[in-house]
mmCIF file of C-alpha atoms in Angstrom:
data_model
loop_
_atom_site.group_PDB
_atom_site.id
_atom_site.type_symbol
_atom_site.label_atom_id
_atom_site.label_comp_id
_atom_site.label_asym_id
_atom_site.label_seq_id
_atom_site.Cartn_x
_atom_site.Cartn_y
_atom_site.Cartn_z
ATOM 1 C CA UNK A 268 -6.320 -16.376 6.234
ATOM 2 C CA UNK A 269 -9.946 -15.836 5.569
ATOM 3 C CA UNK A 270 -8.827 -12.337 3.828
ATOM 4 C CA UNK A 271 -6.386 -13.559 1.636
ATOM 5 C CA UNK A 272 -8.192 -15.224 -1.408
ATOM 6 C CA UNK A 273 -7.562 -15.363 -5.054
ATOM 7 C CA UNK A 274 -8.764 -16.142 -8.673
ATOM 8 C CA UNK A 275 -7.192 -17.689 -11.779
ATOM 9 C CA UNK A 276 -5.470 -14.339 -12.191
ATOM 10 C CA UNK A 277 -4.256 -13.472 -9.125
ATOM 11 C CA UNK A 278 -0.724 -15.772 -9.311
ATOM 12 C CA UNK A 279 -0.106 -13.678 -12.759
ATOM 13 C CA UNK A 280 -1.174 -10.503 -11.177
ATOM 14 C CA UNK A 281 1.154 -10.921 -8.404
ATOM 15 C CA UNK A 282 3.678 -12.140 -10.329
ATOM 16 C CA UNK A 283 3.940 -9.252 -12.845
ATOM 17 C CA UNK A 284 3.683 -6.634 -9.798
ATOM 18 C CA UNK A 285 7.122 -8.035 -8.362
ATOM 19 C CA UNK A 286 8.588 -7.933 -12.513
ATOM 20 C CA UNK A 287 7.313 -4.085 -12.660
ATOM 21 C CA UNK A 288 9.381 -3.278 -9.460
ATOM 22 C CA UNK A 289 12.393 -5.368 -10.955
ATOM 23 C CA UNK A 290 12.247 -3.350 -13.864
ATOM 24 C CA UNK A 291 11.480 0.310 -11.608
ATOM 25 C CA UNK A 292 14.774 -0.762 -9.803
ATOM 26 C CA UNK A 293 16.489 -1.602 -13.134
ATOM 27 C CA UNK A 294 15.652 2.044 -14.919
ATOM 28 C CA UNK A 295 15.882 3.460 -11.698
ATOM 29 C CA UNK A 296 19.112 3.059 -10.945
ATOM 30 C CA UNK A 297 20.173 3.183 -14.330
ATOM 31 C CA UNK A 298 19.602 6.667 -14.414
ATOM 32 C CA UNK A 299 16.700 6.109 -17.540
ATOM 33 C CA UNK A 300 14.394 8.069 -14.634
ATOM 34 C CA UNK A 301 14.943 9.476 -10.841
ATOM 35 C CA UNK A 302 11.823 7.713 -9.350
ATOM 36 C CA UNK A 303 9.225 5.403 -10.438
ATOM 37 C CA UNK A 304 5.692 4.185 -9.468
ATOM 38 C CA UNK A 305 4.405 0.778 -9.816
ATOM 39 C CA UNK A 306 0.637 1.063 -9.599
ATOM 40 C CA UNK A 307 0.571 -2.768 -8.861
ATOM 41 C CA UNK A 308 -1.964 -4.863 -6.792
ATOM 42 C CA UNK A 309 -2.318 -7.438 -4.994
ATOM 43 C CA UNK A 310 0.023 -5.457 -2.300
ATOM 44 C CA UNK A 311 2.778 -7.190 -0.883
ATOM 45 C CA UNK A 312 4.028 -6.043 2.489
ATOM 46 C CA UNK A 313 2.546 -8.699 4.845
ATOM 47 C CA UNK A 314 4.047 -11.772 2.391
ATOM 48 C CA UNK A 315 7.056 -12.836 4.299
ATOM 49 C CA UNK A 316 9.315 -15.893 4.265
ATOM 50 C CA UNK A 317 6.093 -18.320 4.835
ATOM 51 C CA UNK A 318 2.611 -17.577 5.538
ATOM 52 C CA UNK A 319 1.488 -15.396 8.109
ATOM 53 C CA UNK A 320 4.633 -13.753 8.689
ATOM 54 C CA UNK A 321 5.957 -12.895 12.693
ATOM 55 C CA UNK A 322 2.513 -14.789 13.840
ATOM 56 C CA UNK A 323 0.132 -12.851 11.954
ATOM 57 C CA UNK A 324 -3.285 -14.349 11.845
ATOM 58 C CA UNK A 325 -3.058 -13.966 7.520
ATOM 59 C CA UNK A 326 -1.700 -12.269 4.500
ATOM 60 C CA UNK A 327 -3.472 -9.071 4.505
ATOM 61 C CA UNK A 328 -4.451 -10.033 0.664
ATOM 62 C CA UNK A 329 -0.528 -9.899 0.283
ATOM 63 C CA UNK A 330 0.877 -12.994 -2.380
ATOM 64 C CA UNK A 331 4.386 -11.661 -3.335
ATOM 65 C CA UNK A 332 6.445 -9.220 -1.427
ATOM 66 C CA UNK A 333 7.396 -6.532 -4.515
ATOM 67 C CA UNK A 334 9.334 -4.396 -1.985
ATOM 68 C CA UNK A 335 11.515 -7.083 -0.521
ATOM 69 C CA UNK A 336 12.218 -8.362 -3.807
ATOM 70 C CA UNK A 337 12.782 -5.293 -5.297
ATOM 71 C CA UNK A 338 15.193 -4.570 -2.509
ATOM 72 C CA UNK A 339 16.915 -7.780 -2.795
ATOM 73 C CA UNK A 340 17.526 -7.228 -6.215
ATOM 74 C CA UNK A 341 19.043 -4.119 -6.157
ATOM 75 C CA UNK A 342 21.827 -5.335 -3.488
ATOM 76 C CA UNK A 343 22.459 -8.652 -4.835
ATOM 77 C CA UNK A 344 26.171 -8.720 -6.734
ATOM 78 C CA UNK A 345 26.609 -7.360 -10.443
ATOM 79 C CA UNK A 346 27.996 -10.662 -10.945
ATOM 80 C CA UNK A 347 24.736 -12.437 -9.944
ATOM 81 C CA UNK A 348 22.156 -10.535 -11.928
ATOM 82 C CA UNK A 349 22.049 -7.368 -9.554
ATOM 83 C CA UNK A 350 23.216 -3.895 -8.809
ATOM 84 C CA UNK A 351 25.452 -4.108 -6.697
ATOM 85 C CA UNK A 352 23.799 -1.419 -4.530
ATOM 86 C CA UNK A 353 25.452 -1.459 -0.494
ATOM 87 C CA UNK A 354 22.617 0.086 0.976
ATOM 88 C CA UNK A 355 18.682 0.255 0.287
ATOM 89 C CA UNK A 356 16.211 1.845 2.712
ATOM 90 C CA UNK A 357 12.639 1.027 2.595
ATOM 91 C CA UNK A 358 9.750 3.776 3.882
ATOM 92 C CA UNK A 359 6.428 1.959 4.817
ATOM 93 C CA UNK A 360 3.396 4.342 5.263
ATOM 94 C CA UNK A 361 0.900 1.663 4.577
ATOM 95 C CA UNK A 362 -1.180 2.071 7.740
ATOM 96 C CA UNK A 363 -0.466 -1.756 8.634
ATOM 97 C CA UNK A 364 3.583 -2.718 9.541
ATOM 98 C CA UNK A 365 4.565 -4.234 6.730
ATOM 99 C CA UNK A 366 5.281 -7.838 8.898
ATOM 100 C CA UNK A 367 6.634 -9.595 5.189
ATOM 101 C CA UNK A 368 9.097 -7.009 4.449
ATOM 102 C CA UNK A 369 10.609 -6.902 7.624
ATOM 103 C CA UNK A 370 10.408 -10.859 7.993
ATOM 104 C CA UNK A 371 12.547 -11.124 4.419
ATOM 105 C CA UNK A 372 14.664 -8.103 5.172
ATOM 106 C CA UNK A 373 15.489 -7.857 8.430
ATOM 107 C CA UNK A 374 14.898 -10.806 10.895
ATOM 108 C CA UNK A 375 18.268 -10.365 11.743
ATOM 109 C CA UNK A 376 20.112 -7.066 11.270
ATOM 110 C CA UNK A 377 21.228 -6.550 7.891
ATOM 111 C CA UNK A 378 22.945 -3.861 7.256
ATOM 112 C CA UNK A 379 22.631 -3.733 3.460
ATOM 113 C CA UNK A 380 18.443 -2.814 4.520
ATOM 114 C CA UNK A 381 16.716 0.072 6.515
ATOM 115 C CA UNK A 382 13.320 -1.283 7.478
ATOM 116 C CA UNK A 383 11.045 2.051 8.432
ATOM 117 C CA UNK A 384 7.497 1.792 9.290
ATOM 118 C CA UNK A 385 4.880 4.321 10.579
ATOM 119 C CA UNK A 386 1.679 2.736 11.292
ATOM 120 C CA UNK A 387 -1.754 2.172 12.814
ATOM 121 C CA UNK A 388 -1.342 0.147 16.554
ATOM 122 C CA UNK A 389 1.388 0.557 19.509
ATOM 123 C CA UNK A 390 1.543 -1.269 22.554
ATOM 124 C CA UNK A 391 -0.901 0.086 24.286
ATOM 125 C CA UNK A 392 -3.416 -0.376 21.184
ATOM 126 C CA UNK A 393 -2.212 -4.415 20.589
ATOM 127 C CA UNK A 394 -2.654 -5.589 24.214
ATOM 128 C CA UNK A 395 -6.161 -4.087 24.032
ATOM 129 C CA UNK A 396 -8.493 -6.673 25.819
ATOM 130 C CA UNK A 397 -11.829 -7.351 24.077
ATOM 131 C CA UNK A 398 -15.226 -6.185 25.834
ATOM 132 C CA UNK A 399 -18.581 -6.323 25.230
ATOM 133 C CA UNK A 400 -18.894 -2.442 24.832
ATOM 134 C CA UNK A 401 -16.352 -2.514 21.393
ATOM 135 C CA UNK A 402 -18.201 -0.781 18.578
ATOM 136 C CA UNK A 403 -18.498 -2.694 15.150
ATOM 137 C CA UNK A 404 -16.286 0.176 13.962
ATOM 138 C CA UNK A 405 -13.379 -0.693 16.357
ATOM 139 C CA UNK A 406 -14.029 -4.405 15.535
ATOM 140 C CA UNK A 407 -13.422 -4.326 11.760
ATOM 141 C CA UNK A 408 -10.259 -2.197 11.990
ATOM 142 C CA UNK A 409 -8.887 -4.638 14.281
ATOM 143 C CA UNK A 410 -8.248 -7.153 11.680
ATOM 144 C CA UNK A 411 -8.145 -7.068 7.482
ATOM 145 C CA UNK A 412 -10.915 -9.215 7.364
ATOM 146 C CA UNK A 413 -12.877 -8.000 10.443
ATOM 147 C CA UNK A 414 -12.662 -10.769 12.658
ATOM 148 C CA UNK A 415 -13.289 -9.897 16.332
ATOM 149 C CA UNK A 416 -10.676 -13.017 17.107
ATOM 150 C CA UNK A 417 -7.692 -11.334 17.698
ATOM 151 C CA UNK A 418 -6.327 -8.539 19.883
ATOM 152 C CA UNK A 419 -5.174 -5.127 18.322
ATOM 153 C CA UNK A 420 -4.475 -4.029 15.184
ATOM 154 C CA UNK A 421 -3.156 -6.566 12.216
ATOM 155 C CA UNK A 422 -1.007 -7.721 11.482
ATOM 156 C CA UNK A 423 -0.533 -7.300 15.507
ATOM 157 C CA UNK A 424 2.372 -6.831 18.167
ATOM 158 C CA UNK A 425 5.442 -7.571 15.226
ATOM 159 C CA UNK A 426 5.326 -3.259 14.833
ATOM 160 C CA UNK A 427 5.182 -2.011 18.198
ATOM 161 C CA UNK A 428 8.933 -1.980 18.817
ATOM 162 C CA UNK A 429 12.292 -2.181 16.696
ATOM 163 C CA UNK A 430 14.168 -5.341 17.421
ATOM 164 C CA UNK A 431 17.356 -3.901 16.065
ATOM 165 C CA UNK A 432 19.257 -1.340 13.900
ATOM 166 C CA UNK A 433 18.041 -2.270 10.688
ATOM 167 C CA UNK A 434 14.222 -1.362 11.996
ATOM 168 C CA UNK A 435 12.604 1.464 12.687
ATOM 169 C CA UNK A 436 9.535 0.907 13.774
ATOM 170 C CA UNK A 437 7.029 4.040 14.769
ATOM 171 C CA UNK A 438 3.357 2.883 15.633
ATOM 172 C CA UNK A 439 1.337 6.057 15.819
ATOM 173 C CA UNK A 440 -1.963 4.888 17.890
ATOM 174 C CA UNK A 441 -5.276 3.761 17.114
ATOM 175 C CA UNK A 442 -5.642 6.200 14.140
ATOM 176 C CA UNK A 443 -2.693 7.514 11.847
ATOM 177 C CA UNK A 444 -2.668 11.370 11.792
ATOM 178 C CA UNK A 445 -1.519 14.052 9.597
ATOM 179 C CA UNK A 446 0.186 15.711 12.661
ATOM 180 C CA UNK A 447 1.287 11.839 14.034
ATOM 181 C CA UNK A 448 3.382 10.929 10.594
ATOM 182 C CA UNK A 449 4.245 14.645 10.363
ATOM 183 C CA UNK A 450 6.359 14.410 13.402
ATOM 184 C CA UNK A 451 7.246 10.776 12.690
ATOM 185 C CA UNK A 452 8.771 11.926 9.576
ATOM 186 C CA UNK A 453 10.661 14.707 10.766
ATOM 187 C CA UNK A 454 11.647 13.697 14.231
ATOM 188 C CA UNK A 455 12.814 10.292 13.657
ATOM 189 C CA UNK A 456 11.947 9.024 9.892
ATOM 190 C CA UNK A 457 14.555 12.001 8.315
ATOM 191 C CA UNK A 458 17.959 11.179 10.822
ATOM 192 C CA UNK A 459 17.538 7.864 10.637
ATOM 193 C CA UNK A 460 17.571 7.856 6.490
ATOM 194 C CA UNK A 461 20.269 10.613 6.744
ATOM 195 C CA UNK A 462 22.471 8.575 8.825
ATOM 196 C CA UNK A 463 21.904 4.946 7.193
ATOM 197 C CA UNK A 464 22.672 6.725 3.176
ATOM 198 C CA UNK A 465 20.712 4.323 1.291
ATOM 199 C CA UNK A 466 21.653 4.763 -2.606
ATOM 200 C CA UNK A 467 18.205 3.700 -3.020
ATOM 201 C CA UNK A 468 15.390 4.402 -1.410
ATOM 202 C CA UNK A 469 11.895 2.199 -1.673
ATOM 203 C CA UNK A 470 8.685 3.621 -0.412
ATOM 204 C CA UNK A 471 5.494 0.740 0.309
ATOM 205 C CA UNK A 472 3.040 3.379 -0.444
ATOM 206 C CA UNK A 473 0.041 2.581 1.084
ATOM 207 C CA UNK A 474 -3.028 5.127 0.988
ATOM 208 C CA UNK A 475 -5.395 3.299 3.590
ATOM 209 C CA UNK A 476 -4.226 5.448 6.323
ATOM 210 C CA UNK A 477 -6.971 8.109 4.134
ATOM 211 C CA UNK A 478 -9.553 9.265 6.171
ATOM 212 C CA UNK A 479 -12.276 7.773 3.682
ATOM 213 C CA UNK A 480 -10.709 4.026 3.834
ATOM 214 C CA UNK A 481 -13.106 1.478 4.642
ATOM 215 C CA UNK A 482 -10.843 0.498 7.541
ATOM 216 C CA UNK A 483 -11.439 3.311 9.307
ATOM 217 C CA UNK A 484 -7.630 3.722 10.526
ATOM 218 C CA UNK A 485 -6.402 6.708 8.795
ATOM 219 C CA UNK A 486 -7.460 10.953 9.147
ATOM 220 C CA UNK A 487 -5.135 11.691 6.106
ATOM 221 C CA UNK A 488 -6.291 13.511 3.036
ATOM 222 C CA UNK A 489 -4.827 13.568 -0.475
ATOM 223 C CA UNK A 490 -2.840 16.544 0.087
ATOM 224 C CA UNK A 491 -1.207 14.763 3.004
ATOM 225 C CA UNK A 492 -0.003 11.951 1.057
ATOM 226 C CA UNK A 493 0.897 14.263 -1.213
ATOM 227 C CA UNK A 494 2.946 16.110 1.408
ATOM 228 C CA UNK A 495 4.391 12.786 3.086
ATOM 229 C CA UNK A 496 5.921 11.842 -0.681
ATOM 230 C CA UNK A 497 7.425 15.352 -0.458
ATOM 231 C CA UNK A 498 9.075 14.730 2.664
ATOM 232 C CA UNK A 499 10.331 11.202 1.332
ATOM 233 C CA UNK A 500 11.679 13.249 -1.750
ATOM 234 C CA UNK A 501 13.985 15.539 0.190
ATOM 235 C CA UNK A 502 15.572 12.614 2.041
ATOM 236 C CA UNK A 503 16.168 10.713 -1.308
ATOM 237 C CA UNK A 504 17.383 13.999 -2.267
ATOM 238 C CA UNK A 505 20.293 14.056 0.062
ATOM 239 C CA UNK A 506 21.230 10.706 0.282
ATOM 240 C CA UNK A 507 21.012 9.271 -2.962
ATOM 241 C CA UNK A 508 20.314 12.005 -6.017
ATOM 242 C CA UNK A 509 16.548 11.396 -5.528
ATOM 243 C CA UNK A 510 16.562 7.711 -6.364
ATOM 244 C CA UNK A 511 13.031 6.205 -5.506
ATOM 245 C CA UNK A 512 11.081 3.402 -5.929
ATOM 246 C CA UNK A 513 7.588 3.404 -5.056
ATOM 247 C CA UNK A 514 5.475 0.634 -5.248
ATOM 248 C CA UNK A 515 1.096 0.606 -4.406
ATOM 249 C CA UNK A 516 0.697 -1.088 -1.312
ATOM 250 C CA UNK A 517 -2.906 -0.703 0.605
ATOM 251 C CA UNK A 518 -6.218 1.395 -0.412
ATOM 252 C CA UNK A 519 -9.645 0.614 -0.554
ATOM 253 C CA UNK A 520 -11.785 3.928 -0.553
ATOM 254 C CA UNK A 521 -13.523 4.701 -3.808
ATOM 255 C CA UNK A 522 -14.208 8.076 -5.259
ATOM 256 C CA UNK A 523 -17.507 7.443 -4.848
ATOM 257 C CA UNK A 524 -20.045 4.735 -5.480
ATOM 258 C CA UNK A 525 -22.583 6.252 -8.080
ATOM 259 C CA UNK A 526 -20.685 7.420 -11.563
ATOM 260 C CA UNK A 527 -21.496 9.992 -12.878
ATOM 261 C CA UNK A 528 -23.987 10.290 -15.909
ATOM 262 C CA UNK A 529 -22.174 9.128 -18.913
ATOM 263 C CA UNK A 530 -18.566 8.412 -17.350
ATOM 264 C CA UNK A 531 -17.274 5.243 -18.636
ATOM 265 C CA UNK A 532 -18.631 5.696 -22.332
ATOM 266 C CA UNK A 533 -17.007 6.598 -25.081
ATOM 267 C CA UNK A 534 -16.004 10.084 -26.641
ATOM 268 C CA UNK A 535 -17.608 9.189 -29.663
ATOM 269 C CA UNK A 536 -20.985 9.332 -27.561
ATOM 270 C CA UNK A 537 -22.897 11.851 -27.460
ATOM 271 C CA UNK A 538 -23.335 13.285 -23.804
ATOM 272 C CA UNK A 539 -26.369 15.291 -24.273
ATOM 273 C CA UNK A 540 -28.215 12.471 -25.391
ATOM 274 C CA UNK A 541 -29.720 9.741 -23.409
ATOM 275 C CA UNK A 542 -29.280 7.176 -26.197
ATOM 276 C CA UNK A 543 -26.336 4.866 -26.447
ATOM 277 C CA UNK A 544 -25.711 3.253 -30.025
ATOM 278 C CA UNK A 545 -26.402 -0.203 -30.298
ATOM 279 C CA UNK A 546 -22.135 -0.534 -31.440
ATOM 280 C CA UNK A 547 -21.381 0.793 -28.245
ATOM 281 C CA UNK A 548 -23.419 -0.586 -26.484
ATOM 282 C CA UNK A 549 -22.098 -4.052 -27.363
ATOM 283 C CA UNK A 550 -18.516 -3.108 -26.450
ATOM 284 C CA UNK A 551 -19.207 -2.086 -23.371
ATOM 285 C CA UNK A 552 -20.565 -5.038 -22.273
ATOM 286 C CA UNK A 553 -17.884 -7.191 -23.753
ATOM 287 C CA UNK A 554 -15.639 -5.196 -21.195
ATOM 288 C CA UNK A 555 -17.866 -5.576 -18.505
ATOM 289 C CA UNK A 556 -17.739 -9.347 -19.483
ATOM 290 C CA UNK A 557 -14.869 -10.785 -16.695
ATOM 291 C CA UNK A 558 -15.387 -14.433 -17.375
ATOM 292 C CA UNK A 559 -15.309 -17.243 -15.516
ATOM 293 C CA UNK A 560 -12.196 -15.875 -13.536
ATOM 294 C CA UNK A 561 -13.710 -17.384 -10.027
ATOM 295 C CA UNK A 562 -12.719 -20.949 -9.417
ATOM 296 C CA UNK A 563 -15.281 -23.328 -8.766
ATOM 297 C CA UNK A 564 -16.543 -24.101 -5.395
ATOM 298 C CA UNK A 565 -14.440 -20.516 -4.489
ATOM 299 C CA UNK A 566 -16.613 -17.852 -1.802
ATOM 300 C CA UNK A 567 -16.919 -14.086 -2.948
ATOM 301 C CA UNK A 568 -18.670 -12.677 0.338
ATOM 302 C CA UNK A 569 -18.149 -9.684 1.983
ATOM 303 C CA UNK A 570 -18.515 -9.196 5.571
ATOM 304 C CA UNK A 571 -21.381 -7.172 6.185
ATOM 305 C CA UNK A 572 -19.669 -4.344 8.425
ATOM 306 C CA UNK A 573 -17.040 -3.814 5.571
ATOM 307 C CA UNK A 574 -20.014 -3.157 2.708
ATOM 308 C CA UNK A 575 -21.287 -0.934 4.697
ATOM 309 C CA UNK A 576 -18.004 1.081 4.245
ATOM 310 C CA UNK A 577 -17.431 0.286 0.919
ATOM 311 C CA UNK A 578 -21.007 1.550 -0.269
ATOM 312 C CA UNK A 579 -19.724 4.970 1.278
ATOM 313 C CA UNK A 580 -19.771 7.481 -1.308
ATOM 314 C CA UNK A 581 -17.317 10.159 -0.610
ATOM 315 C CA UNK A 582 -16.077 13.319 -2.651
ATOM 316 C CA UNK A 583 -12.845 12.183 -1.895
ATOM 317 C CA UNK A 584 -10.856 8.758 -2.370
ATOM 318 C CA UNK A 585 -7.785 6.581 -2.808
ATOM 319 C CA UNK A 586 -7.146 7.388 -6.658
ATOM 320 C CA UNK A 587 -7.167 10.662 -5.285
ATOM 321 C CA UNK A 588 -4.356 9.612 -2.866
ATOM 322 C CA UNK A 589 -2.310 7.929 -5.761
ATOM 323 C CA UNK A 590 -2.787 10.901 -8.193
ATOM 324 C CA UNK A 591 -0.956 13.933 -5.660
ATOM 325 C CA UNK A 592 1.445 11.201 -4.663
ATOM 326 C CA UNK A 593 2.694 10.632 -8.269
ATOM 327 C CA UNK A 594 2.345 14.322 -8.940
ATOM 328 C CA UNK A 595 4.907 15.081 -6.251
ATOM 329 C CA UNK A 596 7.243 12.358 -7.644
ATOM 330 C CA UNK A 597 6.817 14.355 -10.765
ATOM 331 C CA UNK A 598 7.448 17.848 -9.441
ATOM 332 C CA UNK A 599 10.441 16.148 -7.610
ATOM 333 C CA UNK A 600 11.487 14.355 -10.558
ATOM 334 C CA UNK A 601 11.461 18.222 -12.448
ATOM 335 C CA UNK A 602 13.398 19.770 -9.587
ATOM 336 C CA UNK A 603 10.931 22.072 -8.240
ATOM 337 C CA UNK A 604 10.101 22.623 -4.698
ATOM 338 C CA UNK A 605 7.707 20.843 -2.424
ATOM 339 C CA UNK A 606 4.595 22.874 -1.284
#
């Protein structure tokens, strides 16, 4: 799909994401740590089997699935290279269904996987019919890339219901709220992990659902995320000594898009002054030197709705997201209680 491009780097880049959560499963379940986060990009959750997984109209920048394979791994035999786990349960808060994860897992019902999504889009949402009155907002949400093709929300109609046991899925409308996956997570996220007793438990942590995204799909803040990786603690808590996986899916809002004086150089700079030694100088534009790392005749553009966004600057963003999620791995991790 038209969103779904690469460089000479991207293969490696993908490919090392999926040996990270390999090696998070590994110490994992080990016991070496109780959970782990692999801060690993591309994402994954829309690569299925093929390409465009369950009729999708792309990737959703998605190469390898790390969660499916990560999953896979963990259940396949000792005697083939695996764990030998019986049961794995995977947590999706990425505010698209993750249509590759559920395509490798759980076409059919396997009952070695839990497939659990909450997510932009529902029924209603996906059999939206396209008018002339649609705002350029509702347009660009509609689709990673912004296309005005397709109906509903991508990767479309594969999330609005649960084709069998081994899915849950739980579309929460046109916009993913703090009160929506609240109740998502208590009401119907928390029995069904409780009653399916994963020894393993893998989150697709996605942070687009933020209510600075570019995609506009999300009314979450930090502290929320913060507060859904809580919740996701507790159940891995109870069924399986706090064994967790998490692994970076979406998230595309900056911090903010004008650095502050001074904030990439050095320490060996001096802040108060407005001159930058000529050594330093030199370094930093060796790192600022990527290379020829597009291939030739290969298109960088952005669509011009989603600059827009992405020229936001906002006091809050999606490292911000990442940072309280790890930190309540961590406090879980030490034993103490969430807030």
């Amino acid at each position: 799909g038209e969103d779904t491009l690469g460089s000479r780097g991207s293969y490696t880049a993908a490919l090392s994401g999926v040996a990270a959560a390999l090696d998070g499963v590994d110490r994992v379940v080990r016991g070496h740590c109780v959970n782990a986060f692999c801060a690993v990009r591309p994402p994954g959750h829309h690569a299925g089997k093929e390409l465009r997984a369950m009729n999708a109209i792309s990737n959703g920048f998605c190469l390898f699935n790390a969660a499916a394979c990560a999953a896979t791994y963990a259940t396949m035999s000792q005697s083939d290279g695996g764990h030998g786990l019986k049961r794995v349960c995977i947590i999706d808060f990425d505010v698209h269904h993750g249509n590759g994860t559920q395509d490798i897992l759980c076409s059919t019902h396997d009952p070695r996987f839990l497939y659990i999504s909450v997510h932009a889009g529902g029924a209603h949402i996906n059999g939206y019919e396209e008018t002339a009155d649609d705002d350029d907002d509702f347009a660009l949400r509609r689709s990673l890339g912004g296309s005005r093709n397709v109906e509903g929300i991508f990767p479309g109609r594969c999330g609005d219901t649960s084709p069998h046991p081994g899915v849950l899925n739980l579309p929460l409308g046109q916009k993913v709220t703090a009160h929506g996956i609240g109740n998502a997570l208590m009401s119907d996220v928390a029995p069904a992990v409780e009653a399916f007793a994963p020894d393993l438990l893998i989150l697709s942590a996605g942070f687009d659902a933020h209510k600075n995204d570019p995609l506009g799909m999300g009314g979450l803040s930090a502290d929320d995320f913060g507060s859904v990786t809580s919740v996701c603690c507790r159940m891995a808590a109870s069924a399986c000594s706090g064994r967790i996986l998490s692994l970076l899916e979406g998230g595309y809002g900056v911090p903010c898009c004008v650095p502050r004086d001074n904030l990439f150089l050095p320490p060996e700079v001096n802040k108060t002054s407005n001159t930058v030694p000529q050594h330093v100088t030199d370094v930093l534009m060796k790192r600022l030197d990527l290379g020829e790392d597009m291939p030739e005749g290969m298109q960088d553009t952005v669509p011009f709705l989603f600059q827009q966004k992405l020229d936001k600057c906002h006091a809050e963003g999606f490292l911000d997201c990442v940072r309280e999620h790890v930190s309540a791995l961590t406090k879980c991790t030490r034993g103490e209680k969430a807030a």
